[in-house]
mmCIF file of C-alpha atoms in Angstrom:
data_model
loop_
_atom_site.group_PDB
_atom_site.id
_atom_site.type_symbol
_atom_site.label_atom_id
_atom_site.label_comp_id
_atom_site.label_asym_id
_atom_site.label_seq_id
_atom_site.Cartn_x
_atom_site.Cartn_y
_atom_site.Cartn_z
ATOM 1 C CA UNK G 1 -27.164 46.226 7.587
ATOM 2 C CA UNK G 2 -23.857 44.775 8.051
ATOM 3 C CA UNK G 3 -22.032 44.831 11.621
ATOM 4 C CA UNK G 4 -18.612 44.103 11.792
ATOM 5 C CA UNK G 5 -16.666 44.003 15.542
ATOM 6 C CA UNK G 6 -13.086 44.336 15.806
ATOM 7 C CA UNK G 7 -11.522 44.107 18.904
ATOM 8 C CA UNK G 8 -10.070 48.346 19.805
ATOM 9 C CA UNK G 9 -6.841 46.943 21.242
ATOM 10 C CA UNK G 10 -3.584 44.867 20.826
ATOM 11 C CA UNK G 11 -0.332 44.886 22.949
ATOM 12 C CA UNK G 12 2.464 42.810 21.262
ATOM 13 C CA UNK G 13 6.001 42.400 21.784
ATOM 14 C CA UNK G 14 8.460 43.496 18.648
ATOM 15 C CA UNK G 15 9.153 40.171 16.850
ATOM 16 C CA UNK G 16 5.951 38.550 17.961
ATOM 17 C CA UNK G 17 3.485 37.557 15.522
ATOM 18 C CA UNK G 18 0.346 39.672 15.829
ATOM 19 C CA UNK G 19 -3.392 38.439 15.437
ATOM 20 C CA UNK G 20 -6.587 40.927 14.432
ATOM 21 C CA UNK G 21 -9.445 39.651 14.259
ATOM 22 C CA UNK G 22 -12.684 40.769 12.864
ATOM 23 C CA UNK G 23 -16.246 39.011 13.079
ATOM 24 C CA UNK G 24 -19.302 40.131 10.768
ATOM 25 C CA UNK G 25 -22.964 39.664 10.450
ATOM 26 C CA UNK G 26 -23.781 39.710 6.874
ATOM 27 C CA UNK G 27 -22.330 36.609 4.707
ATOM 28 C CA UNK G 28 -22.955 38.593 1.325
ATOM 29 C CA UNK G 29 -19.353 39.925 0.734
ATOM 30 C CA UNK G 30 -17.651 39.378 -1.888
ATOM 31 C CA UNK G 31 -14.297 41.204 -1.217
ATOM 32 C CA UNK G 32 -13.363 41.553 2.669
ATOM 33 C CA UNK G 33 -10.296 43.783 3.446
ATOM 34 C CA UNK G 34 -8.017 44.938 5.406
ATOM 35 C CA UNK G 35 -6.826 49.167 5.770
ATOM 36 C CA UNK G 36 -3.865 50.186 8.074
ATOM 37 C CA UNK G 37 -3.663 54.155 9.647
ATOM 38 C CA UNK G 38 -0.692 55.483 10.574
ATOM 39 C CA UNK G 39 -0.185 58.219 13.284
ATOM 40 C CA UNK G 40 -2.038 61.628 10.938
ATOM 41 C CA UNK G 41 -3.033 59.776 8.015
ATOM 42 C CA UNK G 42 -5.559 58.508 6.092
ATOM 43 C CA UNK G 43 -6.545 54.723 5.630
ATOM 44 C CA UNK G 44 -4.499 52.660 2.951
ATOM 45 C CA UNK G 45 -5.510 48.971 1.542
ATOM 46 C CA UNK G 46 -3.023 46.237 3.341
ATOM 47 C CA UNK G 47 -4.626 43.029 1.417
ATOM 48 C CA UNK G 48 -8.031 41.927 0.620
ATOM 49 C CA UNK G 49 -9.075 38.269 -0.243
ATOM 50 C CA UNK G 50 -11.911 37.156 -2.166
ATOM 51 C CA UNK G 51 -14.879 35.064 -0.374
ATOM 52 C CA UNK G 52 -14.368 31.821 -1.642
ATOM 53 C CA UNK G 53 -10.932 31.750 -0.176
ATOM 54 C CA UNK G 54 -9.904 30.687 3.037
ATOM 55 C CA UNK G 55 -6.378 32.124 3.021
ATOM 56 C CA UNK G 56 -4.641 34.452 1.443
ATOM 57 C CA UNK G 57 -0.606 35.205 2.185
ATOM 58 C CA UNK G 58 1.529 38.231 1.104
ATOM 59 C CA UNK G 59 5.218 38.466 2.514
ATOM 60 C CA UNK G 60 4.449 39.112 6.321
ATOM 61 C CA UNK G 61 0.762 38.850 5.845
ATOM 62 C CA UNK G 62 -1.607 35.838 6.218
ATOM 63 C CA UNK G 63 -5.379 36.868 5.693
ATOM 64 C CA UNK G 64 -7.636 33.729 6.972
ATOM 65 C CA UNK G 65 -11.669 33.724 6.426
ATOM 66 C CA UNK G 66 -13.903 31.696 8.157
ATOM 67 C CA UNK G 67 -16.873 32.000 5.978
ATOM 68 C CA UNK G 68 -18.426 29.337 8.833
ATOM 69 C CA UNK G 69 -18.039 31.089 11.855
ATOM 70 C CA UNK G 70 -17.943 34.947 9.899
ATOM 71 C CA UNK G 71 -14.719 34.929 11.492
ATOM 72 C CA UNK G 72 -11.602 36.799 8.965
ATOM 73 C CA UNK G 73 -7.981 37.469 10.555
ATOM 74 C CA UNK G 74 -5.056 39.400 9.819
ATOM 75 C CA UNK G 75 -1.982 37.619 11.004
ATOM 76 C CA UNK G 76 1.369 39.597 10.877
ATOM 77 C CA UNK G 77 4.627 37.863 11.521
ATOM 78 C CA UNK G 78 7.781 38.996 13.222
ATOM 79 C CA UNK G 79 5.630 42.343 13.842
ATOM 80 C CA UNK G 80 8.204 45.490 13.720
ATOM 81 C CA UNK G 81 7.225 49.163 15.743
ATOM 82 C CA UNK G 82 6.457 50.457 12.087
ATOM 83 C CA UNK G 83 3.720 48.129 12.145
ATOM 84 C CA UNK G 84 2.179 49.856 14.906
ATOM 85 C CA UNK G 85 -1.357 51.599 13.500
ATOM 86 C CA UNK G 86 -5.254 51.070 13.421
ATOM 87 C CA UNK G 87 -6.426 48.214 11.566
ATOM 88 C CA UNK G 88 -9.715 48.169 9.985
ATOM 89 C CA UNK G 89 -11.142 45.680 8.777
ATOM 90 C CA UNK G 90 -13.830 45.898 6.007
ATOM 91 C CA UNK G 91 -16.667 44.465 3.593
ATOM 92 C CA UNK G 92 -18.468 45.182 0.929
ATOM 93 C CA UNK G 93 -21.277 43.272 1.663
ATOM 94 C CA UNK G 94 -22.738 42.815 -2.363
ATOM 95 C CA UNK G 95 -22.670 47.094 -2.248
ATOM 96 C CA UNK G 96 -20.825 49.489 -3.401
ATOM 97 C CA UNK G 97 -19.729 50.517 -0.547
ATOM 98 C CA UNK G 98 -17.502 48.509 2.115
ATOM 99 C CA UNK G 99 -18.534 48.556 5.682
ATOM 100 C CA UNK G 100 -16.047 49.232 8.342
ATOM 101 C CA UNK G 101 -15.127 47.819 11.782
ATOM 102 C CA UNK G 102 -13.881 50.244 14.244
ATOM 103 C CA UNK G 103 -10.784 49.421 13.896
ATOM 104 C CA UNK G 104 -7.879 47.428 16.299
ATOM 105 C CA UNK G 105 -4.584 49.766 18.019
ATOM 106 C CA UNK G 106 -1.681 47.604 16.899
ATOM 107 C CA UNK G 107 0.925 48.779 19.917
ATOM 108 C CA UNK G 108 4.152 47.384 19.468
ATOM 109 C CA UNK G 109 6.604 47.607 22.089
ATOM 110 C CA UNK G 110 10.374 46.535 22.494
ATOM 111 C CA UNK B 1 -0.237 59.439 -10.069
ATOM 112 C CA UNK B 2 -1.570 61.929 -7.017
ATOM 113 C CA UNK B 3 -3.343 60.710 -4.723
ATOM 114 C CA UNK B 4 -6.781 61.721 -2.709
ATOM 115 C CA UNK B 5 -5.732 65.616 -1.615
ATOM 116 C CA UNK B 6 -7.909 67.038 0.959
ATOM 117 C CA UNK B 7 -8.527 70.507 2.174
ATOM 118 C CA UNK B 8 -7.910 71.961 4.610
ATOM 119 C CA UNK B 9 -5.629 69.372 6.880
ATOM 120 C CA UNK B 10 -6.988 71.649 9.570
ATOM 121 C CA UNK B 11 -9.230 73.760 10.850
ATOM 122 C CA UNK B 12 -11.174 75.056 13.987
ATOM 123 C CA UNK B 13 -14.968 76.373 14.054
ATOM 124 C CA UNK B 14 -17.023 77.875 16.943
ATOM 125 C CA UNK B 15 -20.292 76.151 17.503
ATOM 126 C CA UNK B 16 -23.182 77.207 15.484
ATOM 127 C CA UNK B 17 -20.714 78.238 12.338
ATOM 128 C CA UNK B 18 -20.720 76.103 8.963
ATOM 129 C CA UNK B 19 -18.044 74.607 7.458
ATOM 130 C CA UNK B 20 -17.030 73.292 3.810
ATOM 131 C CA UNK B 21 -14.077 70.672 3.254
ATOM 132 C CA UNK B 22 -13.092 69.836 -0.064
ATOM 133 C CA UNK B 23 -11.600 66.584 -1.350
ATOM 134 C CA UNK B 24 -10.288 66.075 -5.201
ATOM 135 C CA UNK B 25 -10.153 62.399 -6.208
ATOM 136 C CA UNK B 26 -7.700 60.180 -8.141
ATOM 137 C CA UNK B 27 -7.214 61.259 -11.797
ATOM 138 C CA UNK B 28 -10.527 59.040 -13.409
ATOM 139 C CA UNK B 29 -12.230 57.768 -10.084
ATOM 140 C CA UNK B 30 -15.664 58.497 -10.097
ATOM 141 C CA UNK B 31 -16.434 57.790 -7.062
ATOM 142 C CA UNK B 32 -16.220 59.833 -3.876
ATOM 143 C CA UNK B 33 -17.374 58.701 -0.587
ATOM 144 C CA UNK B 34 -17.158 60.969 2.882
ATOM 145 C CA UNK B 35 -16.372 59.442 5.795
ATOM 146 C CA UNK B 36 -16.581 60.738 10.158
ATOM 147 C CA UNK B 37 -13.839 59.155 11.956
ATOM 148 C CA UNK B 38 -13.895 59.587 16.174
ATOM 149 C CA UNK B 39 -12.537 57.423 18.824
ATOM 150 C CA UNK B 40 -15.934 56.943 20.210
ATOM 151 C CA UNK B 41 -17.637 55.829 17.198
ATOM 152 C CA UNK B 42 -14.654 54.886 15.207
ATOM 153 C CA UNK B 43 -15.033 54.862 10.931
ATOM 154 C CA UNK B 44 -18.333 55.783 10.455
ATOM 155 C CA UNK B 45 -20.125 56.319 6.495
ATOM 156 C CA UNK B 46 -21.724 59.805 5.744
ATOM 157 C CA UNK B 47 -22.077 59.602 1.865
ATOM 158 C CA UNK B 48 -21.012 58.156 -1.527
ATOM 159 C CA UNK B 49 -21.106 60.651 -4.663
ATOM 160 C CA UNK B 50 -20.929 59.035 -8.389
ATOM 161 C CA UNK B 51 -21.113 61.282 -10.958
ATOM 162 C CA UNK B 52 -22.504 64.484 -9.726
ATOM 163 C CA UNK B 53 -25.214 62.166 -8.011
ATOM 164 C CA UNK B 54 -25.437 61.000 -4.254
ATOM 165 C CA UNK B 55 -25.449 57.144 -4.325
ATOM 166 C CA UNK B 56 -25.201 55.753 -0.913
ATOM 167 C CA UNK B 57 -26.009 57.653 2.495
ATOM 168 C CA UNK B 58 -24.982 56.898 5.972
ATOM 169 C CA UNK B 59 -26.660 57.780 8.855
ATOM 170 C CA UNK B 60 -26.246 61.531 9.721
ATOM 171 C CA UNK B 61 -28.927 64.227 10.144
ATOM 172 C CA UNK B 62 -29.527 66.344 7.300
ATOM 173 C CA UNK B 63 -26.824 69.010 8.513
ATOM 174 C CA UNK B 64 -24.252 67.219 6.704
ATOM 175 C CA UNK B 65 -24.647 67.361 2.791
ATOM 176 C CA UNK B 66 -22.155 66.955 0.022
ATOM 177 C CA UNK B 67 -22.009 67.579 -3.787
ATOM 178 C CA UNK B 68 -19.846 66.568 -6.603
ATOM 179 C CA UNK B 69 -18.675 68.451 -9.247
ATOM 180 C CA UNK B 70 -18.498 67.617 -13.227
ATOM 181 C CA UNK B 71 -15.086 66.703 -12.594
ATOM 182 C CA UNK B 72 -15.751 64.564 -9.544
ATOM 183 C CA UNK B 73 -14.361 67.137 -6.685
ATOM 184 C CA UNK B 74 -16.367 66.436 -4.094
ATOM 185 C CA UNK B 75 -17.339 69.269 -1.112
ATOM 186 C CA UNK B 76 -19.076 68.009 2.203
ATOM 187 C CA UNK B 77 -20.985 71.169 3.985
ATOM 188 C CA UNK B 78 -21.890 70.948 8.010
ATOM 189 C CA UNK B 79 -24.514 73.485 8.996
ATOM 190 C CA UNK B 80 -24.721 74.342 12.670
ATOM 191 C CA UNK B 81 -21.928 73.134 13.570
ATOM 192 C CA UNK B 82 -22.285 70.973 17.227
ATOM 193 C CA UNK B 83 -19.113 70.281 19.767
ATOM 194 C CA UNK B 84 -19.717 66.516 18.763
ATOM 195 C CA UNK B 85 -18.601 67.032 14.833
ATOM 196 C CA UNK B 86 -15.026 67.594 15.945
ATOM 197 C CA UNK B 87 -13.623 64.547 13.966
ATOM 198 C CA UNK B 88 -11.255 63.790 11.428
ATOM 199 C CA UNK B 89 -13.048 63.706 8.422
ATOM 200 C CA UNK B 90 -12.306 61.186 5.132
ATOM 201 C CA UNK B 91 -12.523 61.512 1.866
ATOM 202 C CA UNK B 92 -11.909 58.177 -0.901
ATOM 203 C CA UNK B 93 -12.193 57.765 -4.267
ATOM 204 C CA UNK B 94 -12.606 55.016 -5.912
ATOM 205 C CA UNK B 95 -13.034 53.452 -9.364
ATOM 206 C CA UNK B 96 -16.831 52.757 -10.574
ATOM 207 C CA UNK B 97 -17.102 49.486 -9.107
ATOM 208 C CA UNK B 98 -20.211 47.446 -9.135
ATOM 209 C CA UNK B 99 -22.223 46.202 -6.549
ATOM 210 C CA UNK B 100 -19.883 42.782 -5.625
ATOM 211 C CA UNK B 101 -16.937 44.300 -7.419
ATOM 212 C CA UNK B 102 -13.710 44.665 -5.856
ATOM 213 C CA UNK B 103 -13.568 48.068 -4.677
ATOM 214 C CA UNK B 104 -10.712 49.580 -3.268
ATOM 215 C CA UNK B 105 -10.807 52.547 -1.866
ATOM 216 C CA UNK B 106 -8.308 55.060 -1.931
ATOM 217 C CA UNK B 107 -8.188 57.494 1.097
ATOM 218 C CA UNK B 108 -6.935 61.280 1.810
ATOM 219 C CA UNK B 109 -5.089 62.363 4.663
ATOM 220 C CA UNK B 110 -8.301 63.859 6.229
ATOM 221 C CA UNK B 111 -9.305 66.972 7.555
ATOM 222 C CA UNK B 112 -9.362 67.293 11.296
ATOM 223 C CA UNK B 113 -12.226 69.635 11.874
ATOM 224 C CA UNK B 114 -12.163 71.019 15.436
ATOM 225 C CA UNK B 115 -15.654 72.826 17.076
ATOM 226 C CA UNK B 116 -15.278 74.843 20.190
#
């Protein structure tokens, strides 16, 4: 099945641009995404980008996939302490249901 | 539109007990898929309902079982309950979806399900 590895930690300062990255096994996804949990909640869809794109950009964030390498980012500029959560990435691997890292601590400190 | 309501938030069972938790879905998803979230093992797949029927299933001995109702309320039963099934557990609906579709999922607040 699919395995997808996410890095459990990130320590960034507030205004620095933040980097998640994600790596996967299976090359069969059609949809790869990205979730964000806050402190107590559940999981709630960020951005997603379709597989035959290599970037995808919404306000603060830049999605890039490295169909190549099975390498897909999550790039957040001038990252703000609201922005700190757990980052999941996931894909759906051709199935109805998406696979899920383990998802990356955004800290954000002053 | 409401969203993914789960209940209870909370709740604590002693070891050996069983436990239901409850999860109502967006207004016209039909699909309802449980989820065990723990730091150790992070977001990990129990089961995916689709009308009334079990579709997908993770990885998890055959105490945990679900069901979905005609209008696609979803329950998830543990039997004999173990310290380890403390978690937060996660319900999402979701719209029919295809195999390859896009498929967002839509996700509850959880129930944080404590066993002493």
């Amino acid at each position: 099945g699919e395995d997808v590895e996410q890095s459990l930690f990130l320590s960034v300062r507030e205004g620095d641009s933040s980097v998640i990255n994600c790596t996967y096994t299976d090359s069969s996804s059609t949809y790869l995404y990205w979730y964000k949990q806050e402190p107590g909640a559940g999981l709630q869809l960020l951005t997603y980008i379709f597989s035959n794109m290599d970037m995808k950009q919404d306000q603060r964030l830049t999605v890039l996939l490295n169909k190549k390498d099975k390498h897909l980012s999550l790039r957040i500029a001038d990252t703000q302490t609201g922005d700190s959560a757990i980052y999941f990435c996931a894909l759906d691997g051709g199935s109805y249901i998406p696979t899920f890292g383990r998802g990356t601590s955004l800290i954000v400190h002053p | 539109k409401a969203g993914v309501t789960q209940t209870p938030r909370y709740l604590i069972k002693t070891r050996g007990q069983q436990v239901t938790l409850s999860c109502s879905p967006i207004s016209g998803h039909r699909s309802v898929s449980w989820y065990q979230q723990t730091p150790g093992q992070g977001l990990q797949f129990l089961f995916e309902y689709f009308s009334e029927t079990q579709r997908n299933k993770g990885n998890f001995p055959g105490r945990f079982s679900g069901r979905q109702f005609s209008n696609s309320r979803s329950e998830m039963n543990v039997s004999t309950l173990e310290l380890g099934d403390s978690a937060l557990y996660l319900c999402a609906s979701s719209l029919v979806g295809g195999a390859g579709g896009k498929t967002e999922a839509f996700f509850g607040q959880g129930t944080r399900l404590t066993v002493v």
